Amino acid sequence: MMDKKHKVIEWIHENYPKGVKLLQKLIQEPSKRGNEGGAQAIIIEKCRELGLELDIWEIGDDELKNHPQFHCDRSDFKGNPNLVAIKKGEGFGKSILLNGHIDVVPEGNQYDWEMDPFSGKVMNGKVFGRGSTDMKGGNVSLLLAIEAIMASGIMLKGDMIFQSVIEEESGGAGTLAAVLRGYRADGAIIPEPTNMKIFPLQQGSLWFRLTVKGKSAHAGTRYEGVSAIEQSVIVMEAIRDLENKRNAAFTHPLYENIPIPIPINLGKIHGGEWPSSVPDTVVLEGRLGVAPFETLDEAKDSLKACIEKLNSSCDWFRNKPVELEFFGARWLPGHIDLEHPFLQTVQAAYKEKMNQEAKLEASPWATDGGYLSGIGGIPTIVFGPGKTELAHDANEYIEIEKMIEAAQIIAITILDWCEVSEE
């Protein structure tokens, strides 16, 4: 067995330039929402080259749209398919699901980038570009691990199931569609950028909107009105107080290095229509973090209770109550038991390759892991190359060495988990 592992590790080391070229091609296809097809075609071509069994389909059927956890404002998925590629084992082994998303967030202000955000430029041992770390580099790690095992002539007992899905950045509809299509496994890895840490816990999240009302008046007699902007400050203070209370009540050792385990972020504000008028409406939009062991409804109820208390305790809000609605994307939380054999297998593979214990931590953001574990019942961990803090930022890059190390660790995991067939 050690000879087979050594062979696979060496193959990845010797063939890593293939992975770098593949990553460059993927970055050069800007797979932003609604435009995932070009990059997905590159993945499909690679999986065909490997001889994997392919399932390519456009999501959006009635089963998906009618599912209670489908929350997506997108109606047109044409030309932007999901992909599942399978290498079946010889039987009697545990299966593994390797899930990556092909979509990337927009590049933002191009003037913040030191190079073309879709160049795929290689410099100083790094590949630069939008999606390099979140998470096309992780996808390449998965494909290198699969190819190394196949190129080494190793047959497994269990199945390898590779997924390249759309819509992760907008709420997980692609992975939910794959779960509803029937894809299951005995363990799953999502190679999001974790700084090579292992994330057994994943936060969930959902978006919310608050409408704060005031009373309009001419600016010259502003004392005749009530500023919705000023009233919104009271609402923001209540939200911050709720965040403090929720986090004070939540403790877990894997969150000890995360200052705010389940944050509430106010990310968008709009109010007023005219500088010489007292504003009568302000709209706040934000993201509510959901703890790994909490349901979406429990998290929603905590915010509802906060707003209800505000509306009942403040004279102004009794007459002009703050309106709360939940809208848009949401992500399910997820977790795996810290004693689960699959997690232990990944930890052992990390130690075998890196000669040190893996660091376990909780994910500071949501992933598709909640759909795999919560709906698919698949033990899921998040582990991958790339720096967490570079995701969604300008000048995003991934270190080639980390991408290769992640591929080697994942390959060892596959060999141990799926088991090598007897010759």
Short mmCIF file of C-alpha atoms in Angstrom, two decimals:
data_model
loop_
_atom_site.label_atom_id
_atom_site.label_comp_id
_atom_site.label_asym_id
_atom_site.label_seq_id
_atom_site.Cartn_x
_atom_site.Cartn_y
_atom_site.Cartn_z
CA MET A 1 0.00 0.00 0.00
CA MET A 2 2.83 2.40 0.83
CA ASP A 3 4.31 1.79 -2.62
CA LYS A 4 1.00 2.73 -4.25
CA LYS A 5 0.71 5.89 -2.15
CA HIS A 6 4.28 6.85 -2.98
CA LYS A 7 3.58 6.32 -6.67
CA VAL A 8 0.50 8.56 -6.57
CA ILE A 9 2.27 11.29 -4.57
CA GLU A 10 5.18 11.27 -6.99
CA TRP A 11 2.88 11.39 -10.01
CA ILE A 12 1.24 14.56 -8.67
CA HIS A 13 4.65 16.09 -7.91
CA GLU A 14 5.99 15.33 -11.39
CA ASN A 15 2.83 16.35 -13.26
CA TYR A 16 1.84 19.47 -11.36
CA PRO A 17 2.48 21.71 -14.43
CA LYS A 18 -0.55 20.04 -16.01
CA GLY A 19 -2.59 21.21 -13.06
CA VAL A 20 -1.25 24.75 -13.33
CA LYS A 21 -2.14 24.94 -17.03
CA LEU A 22 -5.62 23.61 -16.31
CA LEU A 23 -6.11 26.21 -13.58
CA GLN A 24 -4.95 29.00 -15.92
CA LYS A 25 -7.48 27.91 -18.54
CA LEU A 26 -10.26 27.84 -15.94
CA ILE A 27 -9.42 31.32 -14.64
CA GLN A 28 -9.34 32.70 -18.19
CA GLU A 29 -13.01 31.70 -18.54
CA PRO A 30 -14.82 34.25 -16.30
CA SER A 31 -17.46 31.92 -14.86
CA LYS A 32 -19.53 34.57 -13.15
CA ARG A 33 -23.20 33.87 -12.51
CA GLY A 34 -25.01 33.13 -15.74
CA ASN A 35 -21.74 32.53 -17.59
CA GLU A 36 -20.48 29.29 -16.07
CA GLY A 37 -20.67 27.27 -19.28
CA GLY A 38 -17.24 28.09 -20.71
CA ALA A 39 -15.29 27.02 -17.64
CA GLN A 40 -17.56 24.03 -17.13
CA ALA A 41 -16.78 22.91 -20.69
CA ILE A 42 -13.09 22.78 -19.77
CA ILE A 43 -13.88 20.59 -16.76
CA ILE A 44 -16.09 18.34 -18.89
CA GLU A 45 -13.32 17.95 -21.48
CA LYS A 46 -10.86 17.00 -18.74
CA CYS A 47 -13.23 14.41 -17.26
CA ARG A 48 -13.82 12.92 -20.72
CA GLU A 49 -10.05 12.72 -21.18
CA LEU A 50 -9.86 10.74 -17.92
CA GLY A 51 -12.54 8.33 -19.11
CA LEU A 52 -14.99 9.10 -16.32
CA GLU A 53 -18.71 8.39 -16.62
CA LEU A 54 -20.37 11.77 -17.14
CA ASP A 55 -23.75 13.15 -16.16
CA ILE A 56 -24.28 16.66 -17.56
CA TRP A 57 -27.58 18.44 -17.03
CA GLU A 58 -29.15 21.85 -16.71
CA ILE A 59 -30.70 22.36 -13.29
CA GLY A 60 -34.07 24.00 -12.62
CA ASP A 61 -36.64 21.21 -12.81
CA ASP A 62 -39.82 21.25 -10.74
CA GLU A 63 -38.41 18.94 -8.06
CA LEU A 64 -35.63 21.43 -7.38
CA LYS A 65 -37.78 24.55 -7.57
CA ASN A 66 -40.41 23.06 -5.27
CA HIS A 67 -37.91 21.89 -2.66
CA PRO A 68 -38.28 23.78 0.65
CA GLN A 69 -34.55 24.56 0.72
CA PHE A 70 -34.44 26.01 -2.81
CA HIS A 71 -33.91 29.74 -2.48
CA CYS A 72 -32.73 31.18 -5.78
CA ASP A 73 -33.76 34.25 -7.74
CA ARG A 74 -32.39 32.84 -10.99
CA SER A 75 -34.81 31.35 -13.50
CA ASP A 76 -32.59 30.70 -16.52
CA PHE A 77 -29.89 28.04 -16.26
CA LYS A 78 -29.59 27.29 -19.99
CA GLY A 79 -26.09 26.71 -21.27
CA ASN A 80 -24.65 26.49 -17.76
CA PRO A 81 -24.87 22.86 -16.68
CA ASN A 82 -24.00 20.88 -13.60
CA LEU A 83 -21.50 18.05 -13.98
CA VAL A 84 -21.05 14.77 -12.13
CA ALA A 85 -18.19 12.50 -13.23
CA ILE A 86 -17.77 9.02 -11.76
CA LYS A 87 -15.04 6.41 -11.61
CA LYS A 88 -16.74 3.30 -10.32
CA GLY A 89 -14.90 0.99 -7.99
CA GLU A 90 -14.88 -2.78 -8.10
CA GLY A 91 -17.28 -3.02 -5.17
CA PHE A 92 -17.36 -3.52 -1.40
CA GLY A 93 -15.57 -0.25 -0.67
CA LYS A 94 -16.67 3.08 0.74
CA SER A 95 -17.44 5.81 -1.77
CA ILE A 96 -16.18 9.38 -1.75
CA LEU A 97 -17.78 12.52 -3.18
CA LEU A 98 -15.49 15.36 -4.28
CA ASN A 99 -17.56 18.52 -4.65
CA GLY A 100 -16.39 21.81 -6.13
CA HIS A 101 -18.19 24.84 -7.54
CA ILE A 102 -17.28 26.40 -10.87
CA ASP A 103 -18.96 29.78 -10.35
CA VAL A 104 -17.00 32.80 -9.13
CA VAL A 105 -18.02 36.17 -7.73
CA PRO A 106 -17.56 39.33 -9.84
CA GLU A 107 -14.10 40.84 -9.96
CA GLY A 108 -15.14 44.14 -8.38
CA ASN A 109 -13.25 47.35 -9.11
CA GLN A 110 -10.65 46.49 -11.77
CA TYR A 111 -8.46 49.38 -10.58
CA ASP A 112 -7.88 47.45 -7.36
CA TRP A 113 -6.24 44.65 -9.34
CA GLU A 114 -2.55 44.75 -10.20
CA MET A 115 -3.20 42.60 -13.28
CA ASP A 116 -6.11 41.43 -15.41
CA PRO A 117 -8.38 39.58 -12.95
CA PHE A 118 -8.92 36.84 -15.54
CA SER A 119 -5.33 36.52 -16.73
CA GLY A 120 -4.35 33.38 -14.83
CA LYS A 121 -0.90 34.89 -14.54
CA VAL A 122 1.80 32.73 -12.90
CA MET A 123 4.28 34.66 -10.77
CA ASN A 124 6.43 33.79 -7.76
CA GLY A 125 4.94 30.34 -7.34
CA LYS A 126 1.37 31.64 -7.43
CA VAL A 127 -1.47 31.65 -9.95
CA PHE A 128 -3.41 34.93 -9.92
CA GLY A 129 -6.98 35.66 -10.92
CA ARG A 130 -10.59 35.66 -9.85
CA GLY A 131 -11.54 32.19 -8.70
CA SER A 132 -7.96 30.97 -8.27
CA THR A 133 -8.45 30.38 -4.56
CA ASP A 134 -12.27 30.29 -4.45
CA MET A 135 -12.27 27.65 -5.68
CA LYS A 136 -10.88 26.62 -9.04
CA GLY A 137 -7.54 25.80 -7.44
CA GLY A 138 -9.33 23.37 -5.14
CA ASN A 139 -11.14 21.82 -8.11
CA VAL A 140 -7.80 21.25 -9.80
CA SER A 141 -6.54 19.55 -6.63
CA LEU A 142 -9.47 17.13 -6.85
CA LEU A 143 -8.84 16.37 -10.52
CA LEU A 144 -5.11 15.88 -9.96
CA ALA A 145 -5.85 13.40 -7.16
CA ILE A 146 -8.26 11.45 -9.37
CA GLU A 147 -5.91 11.46 -12.37
CA ALA A 148 -2.92 10.40 -10.26
CA ILE A 149 -4.76 7.35 -8.97
CA MET A 150 -5.96 6.36 -12.43
CA ALA A 151 -2.61 7.05 -14.13
CA SER A 152 -0.90 4.88 -11.52
CA GLY A 153 -3.06 1.93 -12.54
CA ILE A 154 -4.72 1.65 -9.14
CA MET A 155 -8.20 0.18 -8.91
CA LEU A 156 -10.38 1.08 -5.95
CA LYS A 157 -13.13 -0.86 -4.24
CA GLY A 158 -15.31 2.24 -3.72
CA ASP A 159 -16.55 4.85 -6.17
CA MET A 160 -14.99 8.27 -6.76
CA ILE A 161 -17.70 10.82 -7.52
CA PHE A 162 -16.51 14.23 -8.76
CA GLN A 163 -18.94 17.14 -8.93
CA SER A 164 -18.54 20.54 -10.57
CA VAL A 165 -21.63 22.58 -9.71
CA ILE A 166 -22.97 26.04 -10.41
CA GLU A 167 -24.70 28.52 -8.08
CA GLU A 168 -22.67 27.98 -4.89
CA GLU A 169 -21.99 31.68 -4.51
CA SER A 170 -25.71 32.43 -4.78
CA GLY A 171 -27.13 29.89 -2.37
CA GLY A 172 -26.22 26.31 -3.32
CA ALA A 173 -28.86 25.40 -5.91
CA GLY A 174 -26.31 23.42 -7.95
CA THR A 175 -25.32 21.12 -5.10
CA LEU A 176 -28.94 20.78 -3.97
CA ALA A 177 -29.82 19.71 -7.52
CA ALA A 178 -27.08 17.05 -7.43
CA VAL A 179 -28.35 15.73 -4.10
CA LEU A 180 -31.90 15.55 -5.44
CA ARG A 181 -30.60 13.74 -8.53
CA GLY A 182 -29.62 10.93 -6.17
CA TYR A 183 -25.87 11.32 -5.75
CA ARG A 184 -24.75 10.06 -2.35
CA ALA A 185 -21.47 8.84 -0.87
CA ASP A 186 -19.98 7.60 2.39
CA GLY A 187 -17.93 10.78 2.75
CA ALA A 188 -17.46 14.11 1.00
CA ILE A 189 -14.70 16.70 0.66
CA ILE A 190 -15.28 20.29 -0.48
CA PRO A 191 -11.91 21.97 -1.26
CA GLU A 192 -12.81 25.55 -0.37
CA PRO A 193 -9.87 27.79 0.66
CA THR A 194 -9.24 26.77 4.28
CA ASN A 195 -5.52 27.61 4.55
CA MET A 196 -5.02 23.81 4.59
CA LYS A 197 -7.02 23.56 7.81
CA ILE A 198 -9.82 21.03 8.16
CA PHE A 199 -13.28 22.48 8.75
CA PRO A 200 -15.65 19.92 10.35
CA LEU A 201 -18.21 22.66 11.11
CA GLN A 202 -19.78 25.03 8.60
CA GLN A 203 -21.80 28.10 9.41
CA GLY A 204 -25.06 28.71 7.60
CA SER A 205 -26.53 32.06 6.62
CA LEU A 206 -29.53 33.85 5.18
CA TRP A 207 -30.29 37.31 3.88
CA PHE A 208 -32.77 39.69 5.46
CA ARG A 209 -34.26 43.12 4.77
CA LEU A 210 -35.41 45.71 7.31
CA THR A 211 -37.58 48.68 6.36
CA VAL A 212 -37.39 51.58 8.81
CA LYS A 213 -39.98 54.34 8.57
CA GLY A 214 -39.85 58.00 9.54
CA LYS A 215 -41.95 61.09 8.75
CA SER A 216 -41.04 63.39 5.90
CA ALA A 217 -40.81 67.18 6.23
CA HIS A 218 -39.00 70.09 4.62
CA ALA A 219 -35.38 70.35 5.71
CA GLY A 220 -35.97 73.92 6.81
CA THR A 221 -38.46 72.66 9.37
CA ARG A 222 -36.90 69.28 9.96
CA TYR A 223 -38.22 69.33 13.51
CA GLU A 224 -41.66 68.67 12.01
CA GLY A 225 -40.42 65.32 10.70
CA VAL A 226 -38.72 62.19 11.98
CA SER A 227 -35.61 61.04 10.14
CA ALA A 228 -35.71 57.39 9.13
CA ILE A 229 -31.91 57.56 8.93
CA GLU A 230 -31.68 58.50 12.59
CA GLN A 231 -34.26 55.86 13.51
CA SER A 232 -32.25 53.26 11.60
CA VAL A 233 -29.34 53.89 13.98
CA ILE A 234 -31.54 52.56 16.80
CA VAL A 235 -32.30 49.49 14.69
CA MET A 236 -28.62 48.91 13.97
CA GLU A 237 -27.83 49.11 17.68
CA ALA A 238 -30.50 46.47 18.35
CA ILE A 239 -29.00 44.22 15.69
CA ARG A 240 -25.54 44.57 17.19
CA ASP A 241 -26.95 43.75 20.62
CA LEU A 242 -28.58 40.62 19.18
CA GLU A 243 -25.28 39.59 17.62
CA ASN A 244 -23.55 39.96 20.99
CA LYS A 245 -26.20 37.88 22.77
CA ARG A 246 -26.21 35.12 20.15
CA ASN A 247 -22.44 34.77 20.26
CA ALA A 248 -22.25 34.92 24.05
CA ALA A 249 -24.61 31.93 24.16
CA PHE A 250 -22.60 29.94 21.62
CA THR A 251 -19.34 28.24 22.56
CA HIS A 252 -17.37 25.58 20.73
CA PRO A 253 -13.63 24.87 20.89
CA LEU A 254 -13.24 25.02 17.10
CA TYR A 255 -14.39 28.65 17.19
CA GLU A 256 -11.86 29.81 19.77
CA ASN A 257 -9.79 31.68 17.15
CA ILE A 258 -12.80 33.25 15.45
CA PRO A 259 -13.77 36.55 17.13
CA ILE A 260 -17.41 36.47 15.99
CA PRO A 261 -18.51 32.87 15.29
CA ILE A 262 -22.00 33.72 14.00
CA PRO A 263 -21.96 37.32 12.78
CA ILE A 264 -24.83 39.51 11.68
CA ASN A 265 -23.66 41.78 8.90
CA LEU A 266 -25.48 44.83 7.60
CA GLY A 267 -24.15 45.04 4.07
CA LYS A 268 -26.43 47.44 2.24
CA ILE A 269 -28.34 50.61 3.14
CA HIS A 270 -30.57 52.92 1.14
CA GLY A 271 -32.54 55.86 2.43
CA GLY A 272 -33.90 59.25 1.49
CA GLU A 273 -34.69 60.80 -1.88
CA TRP A 274 -33.79 64.50 -1.59
CA PRO A 275 -31.14 66.43 0.39
CA SER A 276 -33.70 69.06 1.40
CA SER A 277 -36.24 66.56 2.73
CA VAL A 278 -36.36 64.62 5.98
CA PRO A 279 -36.09 60.97 4.85
CA ASP A 280 -39.17 58.89 5.56
CA THR A 281 -37.78 55.44 4.63
CA VAL A 282 -34.51 53.57 5.07
CA VAL A 283 -33.95 50.00 3.89
CA LEU A 284 -31.23 47.87 5.50
CA GLU A 285 -30.15 44.56 4.01
CA GLY A 286 -27.92 42.07 5.74
CA ARG A 287 -26.72 38.54 6.34
CA LEU A 288 -27.64 36.54 9.43
CA GLY A 289 -25.12 33.88 10.42
CA VAL A 290 -26.51 30.48 11.45
CA ALA A 291 -24.63 28.29 13.93
CA PRO A 292 -23.59 24.78 12.76
CA PHE A 293 -26.02 23.06 15.15
CA GLU A 294 -28.85 25.55 14.62
CA THR A 295 -31.70 25.42 12.13
CA LEU A 296 -32.51 28.25 9.77
CA ASP A 297 -35.87 28.68 11.49
CA GLU A 298 -34.22 29.03 14.92
CA ALA A 299 -31.92 31.73 13.58
CA LYS A 300 -34.83 33.51 11.88
CA ASP A 301 -36.86 33.39 15.08
CA SER A 302 -34.07 35.13 17.02
CA LEU A 303 -34.08 38.05 14.58
CA LYS A 304 -37.88 38.16 14.52
CA ALA A 305 -37.96 38.34 18.33
CA CYS A 306 -35.41 41.16 18.29
CA ILE A 307 -37.49 43.26 15.91
CA GLU A 308 -40.74 42.46 17.72
CA LYS A 309 -39.19 43.62 21.00
CA LEU A 310 -37.98 46.82 19.35
CA ASN A 311 -41.41 47.50 17.89
CA SER A 312 -43.17 46.96 21.20
CA SER A 313 -40.77 48.88 23.45
CA CYS A 314 -40.23 52.07 21.43
CA ASP A 315 -42.99 54.66 21.09
CA TRP A 316 -42.10 55.54 17.50
CA PHE A 317 -41.85 51.94 16.34
CA ARG A 318 -45.17 51.05 17.98
CA ASN A 319 -46.86 53.36 15.47
CA LYS A 320 -44.40 52.82 12.62
CA PRO A 321 -43.09 49.27 13.13
CA VAL A 322 -39.88 48.10 11.55
CA GLU A 323 -40.69 45.61 8.80
CA LEU A 324 -38.62 42.41 8.52
CA GLU A 325 -38.47 40.06 5.56
CA PHE A 326 -36.14 37.24 4.55
CA PHE A 327 -35.19 37.15 0.90
CA GLY A 328 -32.72 35.78 -1.61
CA ALA A 329 -30.01 33.26 -0.98
CA ARG A 330 -29.54 31.16 2.12
CA TRP A 331 -27.10 28.42 3.03
CA LEU A 332 -27.69 25.48 5.36
CA PRO A 333 -25.25 24.94 8.24
CA GLY A 334 -23.39 21.64 8.43
CA HIS A 335 -21.24 19.55 10.73
CA ILE A 336 -19.59 16.17 11.10
CA ASP A 337 -18.97 14.35 14.38
CA LEU A 338 -15.40 14.94 15.51
CA GLU A 339 -15.00 11.18 16.05
CA HIS A 340 -16.34 10.21 12.63
CA PRO A 341 -14.11 7.71 10.75
CA PHE A 342 -14.12 9.86 7.61
CA LEU A 343 -12.77 12.87 9.46
CA GLN A 344 -10.17 10.65 11.09
CA THR A 345 -9.16 9.33 7.66
CA VAL A 346 -8.60 12.86 6.34
CA GLN A 347 -6.63 13.79 9.46
CA ALA A 348 -4.43 10.71 9.07
CA ALA A 349 -3.81 11.50 5.40
CA TYR A 350 -2.78 15.03 6.30
CA LYS A 351 -0.34 13.80 8.93
CA GLU A 352 1.08 11.20 6.57
CA LYS A 353 1.88 13.82 3.93
CA MET A 354 2.73 16.85 6.08
CA ASN A 355 4.38 15.09 9.06
CA GLN A 356 2.31 17.09 11.50
CA GLU A 357 -1.21 17.13 12.90
CA ALA A 358 -3.86 18.93 10.90
CA LYS A 359 -5.41 21.99 12.45
CA LEU A 360 -9.16 21.70 12.96
CA GLU A 361 -11.23 24.86 12.91
CA ALA A 362 -14.78 25.95 12.17
CA SER A 363 -15.63 27.55 8.86
CA PRO A 364 -16.15 31.33 9.14
CA TRP A 365 -18.48 31.26 6.15
CA ALA A 366 -21.16 29.05 4.64
CA THR A 367 -20.49 26.38 2.02
CA ASP A 368 -22.44 23.77 0.08
CA GLY A 369 -21.58 21.33 2.86
CA GLY A 370 -24.93 21.92 4.57
CA TYR A 371 -26.77 20.53 1.54
CA LEU A 372 -24.56 17.45 1.37
CA SER A 373 -24.81 16.67 5.08
CA GLY A 374 -28.19 18.14 5.99
CA ILE A 375 -30.20 16.92 3.00
CA GLY A 376 -27.97 14.23 1.49
CA GLY A 377 -26.95 12.71 4.82
CA ILE A 378 -23.32 12.62 3.65
CA PRO A 379 -20.53 13.06 6.23
CA THR A 380 -18.82 16.19 4.89
CA ILE A 381 -15.67 18.13 5.63
CA VAL A 382 -14.27 21.28 4.04
CA PHE A 383 -10.55 21.19 3.31
CA GLY A 384 -8.55 22.85 0.58
CA PRO A 385 -5.69 25.03 -0.59
CA GLY A 386 -5.91 28.78 -0.78
CA LYS A 387 -5.99 31.50 1.83
CA THR A 388 -9.40 32.12 3.35
CA GLU A 389 -8.83 35.87 3.46
CA LEU A 390 -8.20 36.09 -0.31
CA ALA A 391 -11.62 34.78 -1.30
CA HIS A 392 -13.65 37.51 -3.06
CA ASP A 393 -10.76 39.99 -2.72
CA ALA A 394 -8.79 41.81 -5.42
CA ASN A 395 -5.46 40.27 -6.49
CA GLU A 396 -6.74 36.83 -5.53
CA TYR A 397 -4.16 34.07 -5.94
CA ILE A 398 -3.36 30.52 -4.93
CA GLU A 399 0.02 29.10 -4.04
CA ILE A 400 0.92 26.27 -6.42
CA GLU A 401 2.69 24.33 -3.66
CA LYS A 402 -0.44 24.29 -1.49
CA MET A 403 -2.61 23.21 -4.42
CA ILE A 404 -0.26 20.26 -5.00
CA GLU A 405 -0.08 19.34 -1.31
CA ALA A 406 -3.87 19.40 -1.09
CA ALA A 407 -4.09 17.09 -4.12
CA GLN A 408 -1.67 14.66 -2.48
CA ILE A 409 -3.55 14.66 0.84
CA ILE A 410 -6.87 14.14 -0.94
CA ALA A 411 -5.36 11.30 -2.99
CA ILE A 412 -4.13 9.55 0.16
CA THR A 413 -7.59 10.01 1.68
CA ILE A 414 -9.22 8.42 -1.37
CA LEU A 415 -6.86 5.43 -1.26
CA ASP A 416 -7.47 4.82 2.43
CA TRP A 417 -11.21 5.52 2.40
CA CYS A 418 -12.23 3.78 -0.84
CA GLU A 419 -9.61 1.02 -0.35
CA VAL A 420 -7.35 -0.39 -3.01
CA SER A 421 -8.55 -3.54 -4.78
CA GLU A 422 -6.53 -6.72 -4.47
CA GLU A 423 -4.38 -7.38 -7.50
#
